Structures are given as C-alpha cells and as structure tokens.
PDB file of C-alpha atoms in Angstrom:
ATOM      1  CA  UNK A   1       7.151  -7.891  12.349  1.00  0.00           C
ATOM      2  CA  UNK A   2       6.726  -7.050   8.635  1.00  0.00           C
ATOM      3  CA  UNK A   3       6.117 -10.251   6.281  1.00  0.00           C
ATOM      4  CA  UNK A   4       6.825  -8.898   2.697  1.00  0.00           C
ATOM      5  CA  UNK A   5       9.281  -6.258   2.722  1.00  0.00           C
ATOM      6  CA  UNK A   6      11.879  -4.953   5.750  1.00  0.00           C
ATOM      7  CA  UNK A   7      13.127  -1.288   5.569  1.00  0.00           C
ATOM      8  CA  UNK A   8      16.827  -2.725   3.868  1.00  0.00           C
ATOM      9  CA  UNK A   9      14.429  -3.730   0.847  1.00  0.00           C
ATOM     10  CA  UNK A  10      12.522  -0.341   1.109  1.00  0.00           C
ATOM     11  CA  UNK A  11      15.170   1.693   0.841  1.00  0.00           C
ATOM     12  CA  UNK A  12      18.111  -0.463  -0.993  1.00  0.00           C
ATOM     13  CA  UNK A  13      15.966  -2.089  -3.752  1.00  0.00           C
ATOM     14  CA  UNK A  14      12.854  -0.074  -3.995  1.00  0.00           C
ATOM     15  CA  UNK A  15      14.216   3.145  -3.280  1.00  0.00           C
ATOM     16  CA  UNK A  16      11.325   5.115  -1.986  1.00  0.00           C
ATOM     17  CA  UNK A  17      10.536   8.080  -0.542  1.00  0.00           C
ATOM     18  CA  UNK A  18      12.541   8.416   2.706  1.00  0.00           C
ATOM     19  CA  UNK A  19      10.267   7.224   5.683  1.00  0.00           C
ATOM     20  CA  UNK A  20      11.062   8.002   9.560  1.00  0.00           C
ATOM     21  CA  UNK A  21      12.393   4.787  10.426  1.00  0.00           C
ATOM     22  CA  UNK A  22       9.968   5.063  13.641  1.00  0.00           C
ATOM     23  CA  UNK A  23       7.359   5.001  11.478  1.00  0.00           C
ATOM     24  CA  UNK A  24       8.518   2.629   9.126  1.00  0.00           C
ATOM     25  CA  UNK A  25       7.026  -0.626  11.089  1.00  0.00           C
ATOM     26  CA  UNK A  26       3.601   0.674  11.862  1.00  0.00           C
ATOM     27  CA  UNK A  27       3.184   1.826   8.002  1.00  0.00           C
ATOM     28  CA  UNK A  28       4.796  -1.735   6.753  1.00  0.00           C
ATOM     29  CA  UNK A  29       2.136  -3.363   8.477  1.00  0.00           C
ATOM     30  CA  UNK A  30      -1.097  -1.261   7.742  1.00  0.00           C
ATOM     31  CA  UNK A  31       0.386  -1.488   3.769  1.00  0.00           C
ATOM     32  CA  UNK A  32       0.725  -5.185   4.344  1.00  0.00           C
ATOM     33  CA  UNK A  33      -2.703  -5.734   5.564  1.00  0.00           C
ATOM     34  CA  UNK A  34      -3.493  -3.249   2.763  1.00  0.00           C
ATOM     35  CA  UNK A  35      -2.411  -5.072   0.363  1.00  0.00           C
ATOM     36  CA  UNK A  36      -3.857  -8.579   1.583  1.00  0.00           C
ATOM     37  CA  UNK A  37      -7.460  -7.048   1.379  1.00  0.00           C
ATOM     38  CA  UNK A  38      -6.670  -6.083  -2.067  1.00  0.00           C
ATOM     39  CA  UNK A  39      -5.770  -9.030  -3.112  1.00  0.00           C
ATOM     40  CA  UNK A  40      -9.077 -10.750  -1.452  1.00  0.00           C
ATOM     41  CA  UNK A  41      -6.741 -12.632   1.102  1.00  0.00           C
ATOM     42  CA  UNK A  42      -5.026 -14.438  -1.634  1.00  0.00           C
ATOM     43  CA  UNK A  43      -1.856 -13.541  -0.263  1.00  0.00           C
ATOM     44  CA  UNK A  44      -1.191 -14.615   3.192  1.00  0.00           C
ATOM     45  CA  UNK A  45       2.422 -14.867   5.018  1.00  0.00           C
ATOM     46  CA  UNK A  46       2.168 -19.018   3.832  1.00  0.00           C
ATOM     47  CA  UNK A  47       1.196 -18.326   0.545  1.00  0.00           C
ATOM     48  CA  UNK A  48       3.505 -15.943  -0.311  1.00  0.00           C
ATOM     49  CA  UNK A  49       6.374 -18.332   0.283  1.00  0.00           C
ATOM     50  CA  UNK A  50       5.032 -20.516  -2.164  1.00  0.00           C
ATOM     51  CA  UNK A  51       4.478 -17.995  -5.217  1.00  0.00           C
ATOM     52  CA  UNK A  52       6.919 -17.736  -8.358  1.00  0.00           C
ATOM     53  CA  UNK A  53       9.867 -15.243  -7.197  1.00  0.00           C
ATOM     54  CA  UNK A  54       8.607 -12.730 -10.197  1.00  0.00           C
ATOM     55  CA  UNK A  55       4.807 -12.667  -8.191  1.00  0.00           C
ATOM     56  CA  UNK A  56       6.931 -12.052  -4.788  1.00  0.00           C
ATOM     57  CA  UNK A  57       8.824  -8.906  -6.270  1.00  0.00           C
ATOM     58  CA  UNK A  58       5.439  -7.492  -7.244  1.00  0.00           C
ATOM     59  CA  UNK A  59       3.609  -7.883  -4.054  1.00  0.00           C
ATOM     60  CA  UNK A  60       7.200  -6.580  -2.434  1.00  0.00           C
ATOM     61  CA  UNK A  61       6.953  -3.635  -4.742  1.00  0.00           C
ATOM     62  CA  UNK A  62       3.211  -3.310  -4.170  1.00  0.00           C
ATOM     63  CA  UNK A  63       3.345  -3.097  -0.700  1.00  0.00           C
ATOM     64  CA  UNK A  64       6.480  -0.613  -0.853  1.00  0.00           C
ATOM     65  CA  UNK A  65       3.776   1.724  -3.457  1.00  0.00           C
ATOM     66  CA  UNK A  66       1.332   1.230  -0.953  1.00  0.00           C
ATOM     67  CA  UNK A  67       3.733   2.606   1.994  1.00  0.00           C
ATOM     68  CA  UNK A  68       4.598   5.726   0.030  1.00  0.00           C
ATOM     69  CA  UNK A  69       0.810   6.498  -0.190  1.00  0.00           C
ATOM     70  CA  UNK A  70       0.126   6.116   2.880  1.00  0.00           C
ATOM     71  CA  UNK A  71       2.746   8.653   3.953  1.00  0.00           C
ATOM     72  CA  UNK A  72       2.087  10.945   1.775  1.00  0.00           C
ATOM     73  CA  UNK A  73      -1.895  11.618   2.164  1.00  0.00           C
ATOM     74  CA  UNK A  74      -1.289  11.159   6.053  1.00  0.00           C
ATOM     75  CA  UNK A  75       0.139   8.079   7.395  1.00  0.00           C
ATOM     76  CA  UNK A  76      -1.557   4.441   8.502  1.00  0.00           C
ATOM     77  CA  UNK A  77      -4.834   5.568   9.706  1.00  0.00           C
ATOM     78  CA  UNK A  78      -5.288   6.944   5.955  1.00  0.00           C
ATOM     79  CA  UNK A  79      -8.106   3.912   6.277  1.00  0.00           C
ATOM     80  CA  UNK A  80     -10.217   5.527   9.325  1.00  0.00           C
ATOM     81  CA  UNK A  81     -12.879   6.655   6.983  1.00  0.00           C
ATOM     82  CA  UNK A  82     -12.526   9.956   7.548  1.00  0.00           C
ATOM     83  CA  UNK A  83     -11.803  12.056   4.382  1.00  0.00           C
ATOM     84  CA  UNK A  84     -10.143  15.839   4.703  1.00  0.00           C
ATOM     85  CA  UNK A  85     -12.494  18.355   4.350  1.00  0.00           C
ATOM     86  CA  UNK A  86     -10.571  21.127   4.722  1.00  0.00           C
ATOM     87  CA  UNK A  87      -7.182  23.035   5.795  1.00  0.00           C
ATOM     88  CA  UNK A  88      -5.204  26.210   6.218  1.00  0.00           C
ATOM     89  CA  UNK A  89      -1.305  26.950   7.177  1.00  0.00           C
ATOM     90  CA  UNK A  90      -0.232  30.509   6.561  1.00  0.00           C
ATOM     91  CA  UNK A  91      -1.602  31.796   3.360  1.00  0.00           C
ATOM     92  CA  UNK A  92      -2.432  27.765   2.163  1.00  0.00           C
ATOM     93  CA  UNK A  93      -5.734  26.959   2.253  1.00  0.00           C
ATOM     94  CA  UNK A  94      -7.035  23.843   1.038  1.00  0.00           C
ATOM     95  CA  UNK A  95     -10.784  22.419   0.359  1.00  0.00           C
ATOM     96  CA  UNK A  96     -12.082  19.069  -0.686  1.00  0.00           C
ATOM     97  CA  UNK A  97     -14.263  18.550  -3.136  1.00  0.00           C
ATOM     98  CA  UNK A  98     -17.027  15.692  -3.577  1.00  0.00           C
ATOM     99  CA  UNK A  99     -16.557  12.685  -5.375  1.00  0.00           C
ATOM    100  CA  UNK A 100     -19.479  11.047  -7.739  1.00  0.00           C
ATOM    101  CA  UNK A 101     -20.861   9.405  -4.480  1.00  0.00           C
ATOM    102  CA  UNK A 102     -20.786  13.141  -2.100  1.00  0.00           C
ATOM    103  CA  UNK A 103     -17.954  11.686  -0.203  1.00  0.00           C
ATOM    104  CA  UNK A 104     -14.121  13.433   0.441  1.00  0.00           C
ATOM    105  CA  UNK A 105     -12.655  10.008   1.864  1.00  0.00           C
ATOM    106  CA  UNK A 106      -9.603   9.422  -0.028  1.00  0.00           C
ATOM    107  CA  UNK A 107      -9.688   5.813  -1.622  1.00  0.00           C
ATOM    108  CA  UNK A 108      -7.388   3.805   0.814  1.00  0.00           C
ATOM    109  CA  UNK A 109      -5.640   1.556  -1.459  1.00  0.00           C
ATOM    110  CA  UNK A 110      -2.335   3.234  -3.810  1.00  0.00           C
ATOM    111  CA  UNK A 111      -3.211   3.288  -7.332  1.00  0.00           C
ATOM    112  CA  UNK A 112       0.681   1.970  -8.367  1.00  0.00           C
ATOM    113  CA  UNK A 113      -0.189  -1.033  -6.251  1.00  0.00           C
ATOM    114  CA  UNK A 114      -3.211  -1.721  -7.791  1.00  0.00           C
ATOM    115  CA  UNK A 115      -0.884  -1.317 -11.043  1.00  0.00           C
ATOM    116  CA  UNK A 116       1.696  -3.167  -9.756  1.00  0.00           C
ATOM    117  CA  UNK A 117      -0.462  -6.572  -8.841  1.00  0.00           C
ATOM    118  CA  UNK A 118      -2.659  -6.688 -11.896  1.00  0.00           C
ATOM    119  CA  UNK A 119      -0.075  -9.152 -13.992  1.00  0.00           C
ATOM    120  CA  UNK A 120      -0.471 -11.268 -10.807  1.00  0.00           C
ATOM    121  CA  UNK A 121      -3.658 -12.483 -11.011  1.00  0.00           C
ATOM    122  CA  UNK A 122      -3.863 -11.835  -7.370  1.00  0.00           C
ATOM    123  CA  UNK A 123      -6.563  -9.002  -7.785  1.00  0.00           C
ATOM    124  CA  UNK A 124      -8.551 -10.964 -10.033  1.00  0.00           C
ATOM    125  CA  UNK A 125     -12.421 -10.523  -9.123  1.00  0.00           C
ATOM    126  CA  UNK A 126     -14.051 -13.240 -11.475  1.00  0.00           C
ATOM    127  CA  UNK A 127     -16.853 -12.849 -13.688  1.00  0.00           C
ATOM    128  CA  UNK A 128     -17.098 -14.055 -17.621  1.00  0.00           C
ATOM    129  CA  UNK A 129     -17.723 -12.332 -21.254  1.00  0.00           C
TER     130      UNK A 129
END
C-alpha cells in the first residue's frame, strides 16, 4: 500500500501523465522508496505525518514527478543498473551514448523531484563554506 500519494491524488490533484492503473501500485512504491533514498531516509511513513502540510505537498508532488519518470524511460525496474544500449522498431533506430564516466545507465532518480524537494531541506547533504 502506497504511503505518500494514492492514484485519486495522482490523477485529481497532480494531474499526470495517464498511468495503467495495474501498474500504478508497483510504480507508487518503487517512486516512494525512490524518493526516501533521495532524501537520505529523512522521510519515512512516521515522519512524514509529522512534517508542515507545505513539506507533505512537495514530497506528494515529488513522488508523483518521480512516477512519471519512471514510466516514461521504462517502468520500476528503471533502477536495475542496466542502461539501454541500443534499439530498433521499423525504420527507428536508437543508440546510447556514454556519459563522462563510459556508462549508458540512465540516472534513476527524476530531475523535477530532485527540483521539487530542494526548498525542503530534505535533500540536504551537509558540508560548510
């Protein structure tokens, strides 16, 4: 069972991209945990209850971002580690190319969420000037 967001939210409030609602569960859940990692387990089911309302509509919207990209560059197992290297459908052809580091693995976590959290404080990684 989804913690942050349910598919009324999704689609009433959010208004995403349409999403099978088979699939809607299983990609809730990998955005969820998603989402948790990015925030360095900051958010948890418990502590989400007790944030401001304003931090709980971001990580709602943050984990709705992170849904859409995960159905879009190929659904919840966009995480396996195993970038696309290459494809073809009719006359489509398509080829990755190599990041800085050599590797075609798609980075895993939506860059609106990212976005979306940073007023939080919730992806906050430390450090001084």
């Amino acid at each position: 069972m989804p913690y942050y967001v349910d598919e009324e939210y999704y689609n009433k409030e959010y208004c995403g991209e349409e999403i099978d609602s088979f699939e809607f569960k299983k990609l809730c859940k990998r955005a969820e945990e998603l989402i948790e990692e990015l925030t360095l387990y900051r958010l948890t089911p418990v502590a989400f209850l007790a944030m401001p309302e304003d931090v709980q509509e971001k990580v709602r919207q943050a984990v709705c971002a992170q849904m859409e990209y995960l159905d879009a560059n190929g659904g919840a197992d966009l995480d396996s580690g195993v970038g696309i290297q290459s494809a073809s459908l009719g006359k489509f052809s398509y080829t990755g190319s190599a990041g800085a580091n050599g590797s075609t693995e798609q980075p895993i976590f939506a860059p609106r969420a990212e976005r979306i959290l940073w007023p939080t404080g919730l992806t906050y990684k430390g450090g001084r000037c």
